XYZ file of C-alpha atoms in Angstrom:
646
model
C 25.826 -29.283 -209.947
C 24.086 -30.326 -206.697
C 22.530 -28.633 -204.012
C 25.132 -29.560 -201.474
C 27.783 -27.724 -203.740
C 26.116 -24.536 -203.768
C 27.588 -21.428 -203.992
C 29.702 -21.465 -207.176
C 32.608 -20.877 -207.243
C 31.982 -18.736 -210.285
C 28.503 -17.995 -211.728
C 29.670 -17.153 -214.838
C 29.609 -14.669 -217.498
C 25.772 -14.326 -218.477
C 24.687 -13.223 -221.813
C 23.124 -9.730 -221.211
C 21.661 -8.867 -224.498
C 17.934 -9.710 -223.982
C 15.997 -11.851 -221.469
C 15.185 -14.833 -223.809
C 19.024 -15.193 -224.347
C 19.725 -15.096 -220.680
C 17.296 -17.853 -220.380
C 18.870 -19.404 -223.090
C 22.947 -19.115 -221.201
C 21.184 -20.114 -217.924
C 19.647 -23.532 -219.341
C 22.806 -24.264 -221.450
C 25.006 -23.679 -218.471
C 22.940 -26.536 -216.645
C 22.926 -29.044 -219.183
C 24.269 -31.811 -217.104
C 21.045 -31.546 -214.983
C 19.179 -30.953 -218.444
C 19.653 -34.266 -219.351
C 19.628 -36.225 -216.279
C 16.076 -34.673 -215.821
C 15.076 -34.957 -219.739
C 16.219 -38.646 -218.807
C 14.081 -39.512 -215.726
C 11.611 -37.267 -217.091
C 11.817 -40.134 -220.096
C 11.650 -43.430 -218.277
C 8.442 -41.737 -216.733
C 6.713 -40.605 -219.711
C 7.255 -44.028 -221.598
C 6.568 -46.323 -218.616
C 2.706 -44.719 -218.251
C 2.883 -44.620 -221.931
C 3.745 -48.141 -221.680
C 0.369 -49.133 -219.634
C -2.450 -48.730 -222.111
C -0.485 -51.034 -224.216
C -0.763 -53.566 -220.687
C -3.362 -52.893 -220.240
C -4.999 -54.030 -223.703
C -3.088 -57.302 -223.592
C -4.962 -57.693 -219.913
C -8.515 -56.912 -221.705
C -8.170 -59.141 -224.379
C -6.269 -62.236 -222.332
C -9.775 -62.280 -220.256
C -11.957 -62.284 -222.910
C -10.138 -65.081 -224.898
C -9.524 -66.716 -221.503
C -5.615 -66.627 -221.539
C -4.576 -67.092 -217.697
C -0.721 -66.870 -218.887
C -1.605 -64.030 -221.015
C -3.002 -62.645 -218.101
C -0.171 -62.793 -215.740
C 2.173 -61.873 -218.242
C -0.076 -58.360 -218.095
C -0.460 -58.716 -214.518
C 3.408 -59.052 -214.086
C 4.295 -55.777 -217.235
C 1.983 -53.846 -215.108
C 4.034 -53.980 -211.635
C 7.401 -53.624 -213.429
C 5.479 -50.734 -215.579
C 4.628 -49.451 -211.988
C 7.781 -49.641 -209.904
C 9.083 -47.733 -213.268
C 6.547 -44.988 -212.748
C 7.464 -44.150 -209.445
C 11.266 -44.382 -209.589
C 10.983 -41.842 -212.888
C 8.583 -39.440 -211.022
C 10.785 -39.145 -207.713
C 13.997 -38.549 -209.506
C 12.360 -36.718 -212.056
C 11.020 -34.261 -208.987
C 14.636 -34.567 -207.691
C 15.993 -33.273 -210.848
C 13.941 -30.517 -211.539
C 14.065 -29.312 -208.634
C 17.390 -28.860 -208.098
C 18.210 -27.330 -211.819
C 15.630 -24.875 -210.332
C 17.346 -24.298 -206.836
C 21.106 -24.315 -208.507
C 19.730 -21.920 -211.485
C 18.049 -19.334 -208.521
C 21.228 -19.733 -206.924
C 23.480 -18.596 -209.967
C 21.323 -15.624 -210.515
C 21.252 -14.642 -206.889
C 25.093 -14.745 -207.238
C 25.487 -13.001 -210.135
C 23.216 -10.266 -209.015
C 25.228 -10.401 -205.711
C 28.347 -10.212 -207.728
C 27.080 -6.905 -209.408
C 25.846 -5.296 -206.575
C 29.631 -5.089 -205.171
C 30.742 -4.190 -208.117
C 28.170 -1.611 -208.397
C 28.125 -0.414 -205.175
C 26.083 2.912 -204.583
C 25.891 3.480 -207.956
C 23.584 0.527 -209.006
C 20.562 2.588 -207.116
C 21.771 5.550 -208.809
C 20.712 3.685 -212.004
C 18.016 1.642 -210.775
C 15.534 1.596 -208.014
C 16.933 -0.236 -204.534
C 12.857 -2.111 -204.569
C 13.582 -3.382 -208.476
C 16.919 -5.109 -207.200
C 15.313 -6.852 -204.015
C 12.874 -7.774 -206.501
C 14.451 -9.125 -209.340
C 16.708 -11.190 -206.412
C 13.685 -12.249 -205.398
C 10.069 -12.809 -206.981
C 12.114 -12.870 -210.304
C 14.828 -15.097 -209.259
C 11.735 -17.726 -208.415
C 9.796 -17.360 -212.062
C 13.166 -17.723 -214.079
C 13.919 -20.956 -211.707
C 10.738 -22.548 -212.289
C 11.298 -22.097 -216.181
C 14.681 -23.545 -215.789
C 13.177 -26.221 -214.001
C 9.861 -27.264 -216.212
C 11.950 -26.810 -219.356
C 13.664 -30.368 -218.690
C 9.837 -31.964 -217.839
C 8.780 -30.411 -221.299
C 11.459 -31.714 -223.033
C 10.825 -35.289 -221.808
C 6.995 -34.939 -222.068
C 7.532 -33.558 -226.013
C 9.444 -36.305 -226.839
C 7.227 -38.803 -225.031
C 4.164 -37.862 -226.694
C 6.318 -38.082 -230.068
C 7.015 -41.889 -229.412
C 3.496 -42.274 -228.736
C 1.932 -41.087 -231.672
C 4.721 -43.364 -233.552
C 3.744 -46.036 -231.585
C -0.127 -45.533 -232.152
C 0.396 -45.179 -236.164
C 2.665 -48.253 -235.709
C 0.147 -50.611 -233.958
C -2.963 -49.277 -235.331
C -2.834 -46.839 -238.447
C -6.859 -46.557 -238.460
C -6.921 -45.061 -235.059
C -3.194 -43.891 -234.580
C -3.290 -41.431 -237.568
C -6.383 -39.591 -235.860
C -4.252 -38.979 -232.313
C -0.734 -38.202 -234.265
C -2.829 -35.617 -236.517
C -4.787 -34.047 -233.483
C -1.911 -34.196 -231.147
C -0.264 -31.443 -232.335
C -3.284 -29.420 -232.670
C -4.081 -29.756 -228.973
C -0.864 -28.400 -228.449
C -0.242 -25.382 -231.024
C -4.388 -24.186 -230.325
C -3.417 -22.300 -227.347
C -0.528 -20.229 -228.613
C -2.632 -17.234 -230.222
C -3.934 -16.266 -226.822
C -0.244 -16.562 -225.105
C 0.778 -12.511 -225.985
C -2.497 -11.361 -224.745
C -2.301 -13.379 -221.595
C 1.316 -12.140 -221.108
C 0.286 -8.589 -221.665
C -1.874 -9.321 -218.859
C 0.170 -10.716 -216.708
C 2.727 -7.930 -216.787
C 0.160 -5.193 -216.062
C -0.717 -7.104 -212.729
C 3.121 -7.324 -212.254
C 3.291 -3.802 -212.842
C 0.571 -2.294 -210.815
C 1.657 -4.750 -207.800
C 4.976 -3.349 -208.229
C 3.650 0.168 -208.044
C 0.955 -0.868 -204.950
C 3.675 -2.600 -202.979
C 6.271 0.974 -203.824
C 3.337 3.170 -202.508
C 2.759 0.635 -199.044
C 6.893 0.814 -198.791
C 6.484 4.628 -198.467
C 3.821 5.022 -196.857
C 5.234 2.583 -193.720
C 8.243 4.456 -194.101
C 7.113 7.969 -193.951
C 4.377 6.860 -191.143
C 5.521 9.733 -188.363
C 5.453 11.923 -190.640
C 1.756 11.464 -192.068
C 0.736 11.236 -188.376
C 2.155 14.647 -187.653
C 0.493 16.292 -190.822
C -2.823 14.058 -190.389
C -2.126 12.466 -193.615
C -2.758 8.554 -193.525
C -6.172 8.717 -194.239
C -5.217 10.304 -197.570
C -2.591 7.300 -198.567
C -4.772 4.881 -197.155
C -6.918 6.059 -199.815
C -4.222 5.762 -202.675
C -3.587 2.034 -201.456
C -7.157 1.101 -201.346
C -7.158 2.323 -205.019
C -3.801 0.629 -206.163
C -5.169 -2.626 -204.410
C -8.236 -2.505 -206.191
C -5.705 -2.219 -209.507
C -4.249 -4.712 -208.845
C -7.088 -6.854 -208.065
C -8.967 -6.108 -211.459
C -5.466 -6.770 -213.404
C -5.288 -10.114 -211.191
C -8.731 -11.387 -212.111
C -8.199 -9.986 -215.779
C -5.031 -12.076 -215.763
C -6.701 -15.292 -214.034
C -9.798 -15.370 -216.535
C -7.261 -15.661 -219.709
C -5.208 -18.156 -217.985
C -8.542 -19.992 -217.506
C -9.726 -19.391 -221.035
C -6.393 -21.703 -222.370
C -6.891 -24.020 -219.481
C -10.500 -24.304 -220.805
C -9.317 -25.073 -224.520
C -7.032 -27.688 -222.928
C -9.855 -29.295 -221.493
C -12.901 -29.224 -224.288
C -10.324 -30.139 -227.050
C -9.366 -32.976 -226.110
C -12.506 -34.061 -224.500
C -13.769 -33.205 -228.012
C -10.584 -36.090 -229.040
C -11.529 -39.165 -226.900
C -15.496 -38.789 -227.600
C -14.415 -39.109 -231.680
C -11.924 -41.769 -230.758
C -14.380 -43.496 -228.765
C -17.119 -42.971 -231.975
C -14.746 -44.439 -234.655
C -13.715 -46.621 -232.453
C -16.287 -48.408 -231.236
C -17.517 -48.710 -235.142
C -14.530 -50.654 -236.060
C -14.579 -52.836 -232.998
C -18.605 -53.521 -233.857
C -17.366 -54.098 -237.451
C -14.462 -56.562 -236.324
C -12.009 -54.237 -238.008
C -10.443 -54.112 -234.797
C -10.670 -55.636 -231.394
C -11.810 -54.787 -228.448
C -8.002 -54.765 -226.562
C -6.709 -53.077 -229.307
C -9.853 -50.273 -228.863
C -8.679 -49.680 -225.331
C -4.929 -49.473 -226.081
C -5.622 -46.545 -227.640
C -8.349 -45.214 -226.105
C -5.549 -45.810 -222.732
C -2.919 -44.046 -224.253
C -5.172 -41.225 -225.924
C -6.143 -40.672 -222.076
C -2.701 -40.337 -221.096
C -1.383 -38.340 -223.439
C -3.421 -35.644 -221.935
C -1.180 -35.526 -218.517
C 2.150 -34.392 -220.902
C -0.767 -32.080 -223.092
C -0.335 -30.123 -219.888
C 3.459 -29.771 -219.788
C 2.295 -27.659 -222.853
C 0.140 -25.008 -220.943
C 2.874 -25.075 -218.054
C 6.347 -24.406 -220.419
C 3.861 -21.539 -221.585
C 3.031 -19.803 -218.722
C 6.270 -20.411 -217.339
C 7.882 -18.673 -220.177
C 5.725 -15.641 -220.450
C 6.105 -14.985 -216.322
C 9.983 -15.813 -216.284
C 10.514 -13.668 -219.786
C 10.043 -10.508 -218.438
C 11.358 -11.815 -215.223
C 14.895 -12.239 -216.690
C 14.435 -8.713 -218.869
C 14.699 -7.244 -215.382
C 17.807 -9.685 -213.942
C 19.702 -8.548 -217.224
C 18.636 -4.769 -216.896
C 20.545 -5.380 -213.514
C 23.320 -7.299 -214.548
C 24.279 -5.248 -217.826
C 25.020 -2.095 -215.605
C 28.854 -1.799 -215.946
C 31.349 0.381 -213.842
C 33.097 2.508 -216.292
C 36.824 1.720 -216.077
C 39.805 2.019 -218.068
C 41.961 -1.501 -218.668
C 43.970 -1.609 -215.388
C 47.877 -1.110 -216.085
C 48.308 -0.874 -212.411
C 49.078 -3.735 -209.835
C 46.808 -4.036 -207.202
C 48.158 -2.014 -204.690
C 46.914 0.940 -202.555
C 48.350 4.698 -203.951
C 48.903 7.194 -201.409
C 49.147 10.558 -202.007
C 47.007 13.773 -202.499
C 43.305 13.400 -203.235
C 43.050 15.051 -206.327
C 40.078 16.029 -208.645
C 40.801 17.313 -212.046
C 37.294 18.673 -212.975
C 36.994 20.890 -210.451
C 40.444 21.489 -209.210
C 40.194 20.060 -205.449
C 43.474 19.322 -203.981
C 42.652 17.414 -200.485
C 46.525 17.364 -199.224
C 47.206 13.824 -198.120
C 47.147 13.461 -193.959
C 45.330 16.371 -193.675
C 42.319 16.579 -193.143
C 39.989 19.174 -195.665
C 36.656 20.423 -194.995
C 34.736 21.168 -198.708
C 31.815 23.804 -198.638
C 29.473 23.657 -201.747
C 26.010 26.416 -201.832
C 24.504 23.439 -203.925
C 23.885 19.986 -201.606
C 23.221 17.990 -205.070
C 26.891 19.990 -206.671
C 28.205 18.311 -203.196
C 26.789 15.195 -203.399
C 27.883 14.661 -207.171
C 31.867 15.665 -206.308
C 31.773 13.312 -203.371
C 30.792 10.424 -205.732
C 33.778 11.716 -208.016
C 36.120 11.789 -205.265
C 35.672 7.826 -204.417
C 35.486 6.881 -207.952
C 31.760 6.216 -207.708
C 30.755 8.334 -210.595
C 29.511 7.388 -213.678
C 30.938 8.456 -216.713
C 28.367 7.759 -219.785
C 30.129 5.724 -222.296
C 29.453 7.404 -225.686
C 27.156 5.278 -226.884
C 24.698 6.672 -229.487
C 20.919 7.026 -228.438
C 18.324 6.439 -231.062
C 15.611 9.849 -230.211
C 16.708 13.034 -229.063
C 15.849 14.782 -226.299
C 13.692 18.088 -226.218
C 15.896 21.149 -224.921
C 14.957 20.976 -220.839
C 14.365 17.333 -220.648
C 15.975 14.043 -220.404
C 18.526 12.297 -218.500
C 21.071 15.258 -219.436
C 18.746 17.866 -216.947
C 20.393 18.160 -213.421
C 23.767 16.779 -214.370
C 26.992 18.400 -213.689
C 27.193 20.950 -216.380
C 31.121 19.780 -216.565
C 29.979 16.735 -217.920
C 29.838 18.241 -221.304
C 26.604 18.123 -224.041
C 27.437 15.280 -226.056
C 27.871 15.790 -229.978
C 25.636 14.924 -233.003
C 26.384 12.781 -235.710
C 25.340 12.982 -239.256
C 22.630 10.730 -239.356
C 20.916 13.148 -236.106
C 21.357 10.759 -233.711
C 23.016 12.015 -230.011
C 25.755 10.874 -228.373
C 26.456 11.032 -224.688
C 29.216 12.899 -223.277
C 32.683 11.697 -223.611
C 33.919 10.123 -219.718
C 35.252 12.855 -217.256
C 38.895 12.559 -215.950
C 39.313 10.333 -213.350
C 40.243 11.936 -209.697
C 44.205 10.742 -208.548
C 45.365 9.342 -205.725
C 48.605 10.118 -205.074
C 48.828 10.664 -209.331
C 46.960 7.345 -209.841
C 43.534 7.553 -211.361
C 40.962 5.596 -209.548
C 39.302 4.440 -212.321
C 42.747 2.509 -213.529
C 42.695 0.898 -210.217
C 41.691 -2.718 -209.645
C 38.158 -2.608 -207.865
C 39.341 -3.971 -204.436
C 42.040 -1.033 -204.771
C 39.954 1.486 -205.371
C 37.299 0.744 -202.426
C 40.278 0.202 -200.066
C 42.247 3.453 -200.973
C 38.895 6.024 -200.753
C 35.709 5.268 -198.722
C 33.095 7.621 -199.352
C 30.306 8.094 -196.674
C 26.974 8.883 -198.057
C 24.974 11.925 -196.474
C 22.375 9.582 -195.778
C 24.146 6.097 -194.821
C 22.515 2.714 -194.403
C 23.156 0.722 -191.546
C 22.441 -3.225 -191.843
C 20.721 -5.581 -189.989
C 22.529 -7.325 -186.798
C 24.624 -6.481 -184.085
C 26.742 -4.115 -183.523
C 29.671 -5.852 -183.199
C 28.978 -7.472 -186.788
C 28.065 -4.062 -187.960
C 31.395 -2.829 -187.172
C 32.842 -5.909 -188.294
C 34.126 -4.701 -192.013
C 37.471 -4.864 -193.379
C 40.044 -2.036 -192.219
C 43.852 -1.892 -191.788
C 43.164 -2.892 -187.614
C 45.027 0.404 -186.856
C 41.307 1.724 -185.563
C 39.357 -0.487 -182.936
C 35.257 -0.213 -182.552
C 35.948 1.327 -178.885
C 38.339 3.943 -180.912
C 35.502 4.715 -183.290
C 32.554 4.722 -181.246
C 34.374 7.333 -178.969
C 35.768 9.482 -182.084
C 31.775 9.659 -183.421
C 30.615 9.990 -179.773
C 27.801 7.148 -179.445
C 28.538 7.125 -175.741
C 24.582 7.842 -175.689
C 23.818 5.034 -178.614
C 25.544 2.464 -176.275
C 23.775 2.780 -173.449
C 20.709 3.132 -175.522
C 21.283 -0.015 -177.357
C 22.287 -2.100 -173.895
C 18.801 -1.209 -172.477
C 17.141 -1.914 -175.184
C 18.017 -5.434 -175.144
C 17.808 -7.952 -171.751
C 18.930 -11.068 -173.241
C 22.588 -9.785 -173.990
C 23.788 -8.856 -170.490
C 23.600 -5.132 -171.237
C 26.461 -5.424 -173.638
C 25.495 -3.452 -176.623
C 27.831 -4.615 -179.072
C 25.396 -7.833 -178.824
C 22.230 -5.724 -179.412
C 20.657 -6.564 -182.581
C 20.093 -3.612 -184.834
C 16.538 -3.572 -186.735
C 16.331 -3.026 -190.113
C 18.270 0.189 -191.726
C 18.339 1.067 -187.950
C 14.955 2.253 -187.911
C 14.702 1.824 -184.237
C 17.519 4.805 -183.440
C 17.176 8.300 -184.715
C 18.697 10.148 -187.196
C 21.457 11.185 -185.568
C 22.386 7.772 -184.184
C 22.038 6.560 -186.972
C 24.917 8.851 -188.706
C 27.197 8.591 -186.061
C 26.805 4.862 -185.998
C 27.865 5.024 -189.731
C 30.610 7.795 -189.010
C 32.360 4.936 -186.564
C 31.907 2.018 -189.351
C 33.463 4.513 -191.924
C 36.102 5.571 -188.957
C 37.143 1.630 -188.019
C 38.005 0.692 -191.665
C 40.754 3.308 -191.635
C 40.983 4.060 -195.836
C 43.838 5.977 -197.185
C 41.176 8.829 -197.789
C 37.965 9.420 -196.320
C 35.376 11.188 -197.635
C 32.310 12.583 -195.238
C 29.059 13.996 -197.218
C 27.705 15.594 -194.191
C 28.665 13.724 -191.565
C 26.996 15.947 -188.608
C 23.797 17.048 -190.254
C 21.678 15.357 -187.719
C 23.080 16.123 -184.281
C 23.099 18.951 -182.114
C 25.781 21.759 -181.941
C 27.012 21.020 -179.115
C 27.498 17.047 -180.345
C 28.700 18.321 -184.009
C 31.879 20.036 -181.951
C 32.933 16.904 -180.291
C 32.384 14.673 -183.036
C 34.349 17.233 -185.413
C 36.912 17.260 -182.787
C 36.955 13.276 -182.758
C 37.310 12.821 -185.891
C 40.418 15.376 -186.492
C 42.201 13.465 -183.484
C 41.240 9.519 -184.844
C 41.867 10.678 -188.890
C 45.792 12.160 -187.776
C 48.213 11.359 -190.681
C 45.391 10.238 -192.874
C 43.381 12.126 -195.856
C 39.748 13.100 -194.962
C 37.940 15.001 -196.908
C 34.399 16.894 -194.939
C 31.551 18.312 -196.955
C 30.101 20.422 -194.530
C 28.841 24.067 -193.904
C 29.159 24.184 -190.623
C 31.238 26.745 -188.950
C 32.063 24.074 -185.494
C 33.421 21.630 -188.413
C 34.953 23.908 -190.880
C 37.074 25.593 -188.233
C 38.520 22.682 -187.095
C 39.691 21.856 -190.704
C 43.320 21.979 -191.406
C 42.024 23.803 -195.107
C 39.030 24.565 -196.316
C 38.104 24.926 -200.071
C 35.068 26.709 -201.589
C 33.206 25.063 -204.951
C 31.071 27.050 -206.983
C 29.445 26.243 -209.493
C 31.589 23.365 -210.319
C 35.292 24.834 -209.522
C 37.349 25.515 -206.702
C 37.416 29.556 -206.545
C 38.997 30.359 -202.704
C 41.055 27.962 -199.703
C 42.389 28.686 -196.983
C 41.619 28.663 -193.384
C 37.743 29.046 -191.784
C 38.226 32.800 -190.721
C 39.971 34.047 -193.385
C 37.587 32.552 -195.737
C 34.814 34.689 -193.447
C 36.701 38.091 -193.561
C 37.887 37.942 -197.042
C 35.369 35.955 -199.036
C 32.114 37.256 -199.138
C 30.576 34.090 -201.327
C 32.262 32.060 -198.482
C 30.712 33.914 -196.154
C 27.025 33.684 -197.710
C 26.669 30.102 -197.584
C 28.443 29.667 -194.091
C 26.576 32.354 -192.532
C 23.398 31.932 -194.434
C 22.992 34.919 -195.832
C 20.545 36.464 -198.110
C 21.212 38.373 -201.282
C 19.824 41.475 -199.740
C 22.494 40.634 -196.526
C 25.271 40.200 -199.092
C 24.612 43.745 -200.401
C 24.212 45.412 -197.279
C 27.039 43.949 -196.135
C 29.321 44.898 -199.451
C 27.912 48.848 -199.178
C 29.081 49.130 -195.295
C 32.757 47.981 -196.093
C 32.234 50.710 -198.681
C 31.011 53.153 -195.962
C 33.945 51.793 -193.716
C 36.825 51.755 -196.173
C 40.430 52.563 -194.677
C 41.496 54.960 -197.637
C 38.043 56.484 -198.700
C 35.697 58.735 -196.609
C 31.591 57.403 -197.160
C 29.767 60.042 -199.309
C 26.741 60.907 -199.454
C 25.234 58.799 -202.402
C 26.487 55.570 -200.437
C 25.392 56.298 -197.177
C 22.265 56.926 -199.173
C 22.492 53.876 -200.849
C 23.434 51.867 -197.380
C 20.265 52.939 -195.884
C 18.070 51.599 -198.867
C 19.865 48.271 -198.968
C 20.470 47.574 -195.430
């Protein structure tokens, strides 16, 4: 695989079970570029382990005098040379692109999931751990990828060498093959503690750059309340973490570069000692003495391949525990039985027993925004159903992942041996009598589009941001007029001079920090609106404008959404009565429909969480239609009792 070949056409099906395997499946799936860089790597290891050798024949041609001996040496050493360089470039080459080719399979993997995913991944895990492990991890697993091959090669080359030694001089040769591996192996009892270190700094930077995220984020708000000086405070002390667990960190890694230093210096002054005895004894001669005292030198340059596999391995390990946290999420399916084709029909939900009539358009009114939230993630399919597997502690009554869920969801069951299982999966919501979850994944997103109550708008234009797939029945001009951004428009085209005051060329910052809230949903409300799905859902898709805008935009999206499903969580009484039905969930069920005013007259639960009402409103309310009853004159007692409540 080569750079210029980049993206894959399939990244593969990594091994998810733990991060060393993943490491493992990554450097097997690039073993081509393995071995081309274990080869290069090779031809550069034994060339400079090739000039000691030279360089003794040079030594002891001048001091017998040899001039041909000399050249010979003269002419080894270029060739030795011109070797050395071609192996280091292409050896560079090499590594370099296993690491840029490995980054990229990650990045497309984690890609891959993501869309899979879609808004549940940060459901399951934190939006700032996936932009991490796509980045700052993606780098430390590539550079492990990548110094694996030079290891390999410099292993292997100090192997030959201490053959090589033994061969051409046992009395010195058995001294560097015995401490060799020593030198190596010494520094492995400090690796775990250095690790340990290292992911604490990783940690506490993690948490430091979390709490500098929020506090940017939130920055109008701590303003208003006079609050910065009291975050600036927590950063100053998660900086100062950080720093301590950086220099803790640093000062191991220095410690084993240390050892790699002293011991071998400790090597070459006893080679030079024995050494030097046997050449004064004529045991040996000189040449010979600096062959090996040449390649003893050398050997130290792939000693430090040693330290560098190391450290790459304990920084990418954890590194790829994250990536495969990521990329073992799953989206809880059943085998698909159905061709991939778009159902129409009613939107149905079996759980709670919402029946969104298909080209109408329903309007939803939960008293609980989290109840409202959680059905709209049913109703596109988005929900995730725990899978039954068994968990290894239990849980404390009032704790645990279990607190907050839908109480539908079930408890789970316990098996003999005490352990808990999760809840069996909910039914799956229909389309047209077609479970979602059945559906091919393309299907499924292109039959229901759910719009989050708080929707995230991406970086660019607005002409790209509008750019998403749809069925071309809805333009942008359709869209933006439906979700009335008449005002965003001409915001956007002064914002911008270079475009010719044509908004749709008007770059949009980041999550469209630059617009308010309420541009910002209706901006997202014409996105949703232009792709045109079978069904639409809309978690509160005029929470942040003004009454007079909610109307219009209610209006505009009744007229735009004719013939098609759209389903409207909403409590607002401008919205709801423009609903064809409306349906009332409590406490996970569907328990009244019908239209906006009858719902007010008749349903007094209806009329609580429309109206805002208090409990001490509901009662007053419920004695004067006893006071007021057609068939029954008031009495005394509930006038009486009127009076108190009201």
């Amino acid at each position: 695989m080569q750079i210029r070949d980049l993206p894959y056409s399939d990244p593969g099906d990594p091994d998810v079970r733990s991060g060393p395997r993943f490491l493992y499946w990554l450097g097997r799936n690039q073993l081509s570029g393995q071995l081309k860089s274990l080869s290069w790597g090779l031809m550069h290891q034994c060339a400079i382990a090739g000039l000691p050798l030279v360089v003794g024949l040079a030594v002891q041609a001048v001091i017998d005098g040899s001039r041909r001996g000399l050249a010979q040496a003269g002419a080894l050493i270029l060739v030795l040379g011109i070797l050395i360089a071609v192996g280091d470039t292409m050896l560079h080459r090499t590594a370099v692109t296993n690491w840029i080719t490995a980054a990229a399979r990650v990045q497309q993997l984690l890609a891959r999931k993501t869309a899979e995913l879609g808004s549940a991944l940060t459901r399951r895990v934190a939006a700032g751990e996936v932009v991490a492990v796509s980045t700052g991890d993606v780098e430390k697993i590539g550079w492990f990828v990548e110094a694996l091959s030079r290891f390999a090669a410099a292993a292997t080359a100090l192997v030959l060498i201490c053959v090589g030694l033994v061969l051409y001089l046992p009395s010195l040769g058995v001294l560097v093959a015995i401490a060799m591996p020593v030198l190596a192996l010494t520094v492995l009892p400090l690796l775990p503690r250095a690790t340990r270190r290292a992911d604490i700094q990783r940690e506490k930077a993690g948490k430091a750059t979390e709490l500098a995220s929020d506090t940017v984020a939130g920055l109008r708000v701590l303003r208003g309340i006079g609050g910065e000086e009291l975050f600036l405070g927590r950063y100053r002390r998660a900086s100062q973490e950080v720093r301590e667990a950086a220099v803790g960190s640093a000062r191991m890694w220095a410690l084993i570069s240390a050892i790699q230093v002293f011991l071998p210096g400790v090597l070459l002054i006893s080679l030079v000692w024995y050494g030097a005895a046997l050449a004064r004894d004529g045991r040996i001669d000189v040449g010979q003495l600096v062959t090996v005292y040449s390649a003893a030198t050398l050997m130290l340059f792939p000693l430090r391949h040693f330290e560098e596999i190391a450290m790459a391995y304990s920084f990418s390990r954890p590194s790829a525990q994250r990536a495969v946290r990521v990329l073992s999420l799953e989206r809880s399916t059943r085998p698909s039985t159905i061709d991939a084709m778009v159902p129409e029909g009613d939107l149905y939900d079996p759980v709670t027993g919402l029946l969104a009539a298909r080209g109408q358009f329903t309007a939803v009114v939960c008293g609980d925004p989290d109840e409202a939230g959680r059905l709209a993630e049913r109703l596109g399919g988005h929900a995730e159903a725990e899978t039954g597997a068994e968990t290894g502690a239990e849980t404390a009554p009032g704790t645990g992942p279990d607190v907050g869920k839908d109480p539908a969801a079930g408890a789970g069951t316990t098996t003999d041996d005490g352990k808990r299982t999760a809840p069996a999966p909910l039914p799956s919501v229909l389309l047209g009598g077609v479970p979602l979850d059945e559906l091919p994944l393309d299907s499924a997103r292109t039959a229901v589009l759910v719009q989050d109550k708080d929707p995230v708008l991406l970086s660019g234009t607005l002409r790209e941001l509008l750019d998403v797939p749809s069925s071309g029945a809805v333009s942008p001009g359709d869209a933006l007029d439906a979700a009335q951004c008449g005002d965003v428009l001409d915001a956007l085209a002064q914002a911008s001079l270079d475009t010719g005051g044509d908004p749709m060329r008007t770059r949009i910052t980041e999550r469209g920090r630059s617009l308010s809230g309420g541009q910002r949903q209706r901006l997202a409300l014409a996105r949703s609106l232009v792709t045109d799905p079978e069904a639409l859902v809309l978690d509160e898709p005029t929470s942040a404008v003004d009454s007079h805008t909610e109307a219009r935009v209610a209006a505009g999206i009744r007229r735009l959404r004719r013939g098609r499903t759209t389903v409207a969580f909403a409590s607002s009484p401008l919205l709801l009565d423009l609903a064809d039905r409306v349906v009332l969930v409590h406490g996970g069920t569907v328990v009244a429909s019908g239209a906006h005013r009858d719902l007010l007259r008749d349903e007094p639960l209806y009329r609580a969480v429309v109206t805002r009402e208090t409990d001490d409103d509901i009662a007053a309310s419920a004695a004067q239609d006893e006071l007021v009853g057609a068939d029954a004159s008031p009495s005394a007692e509930a006038i009486e009792e009127f009076e108190e409540r009201a």
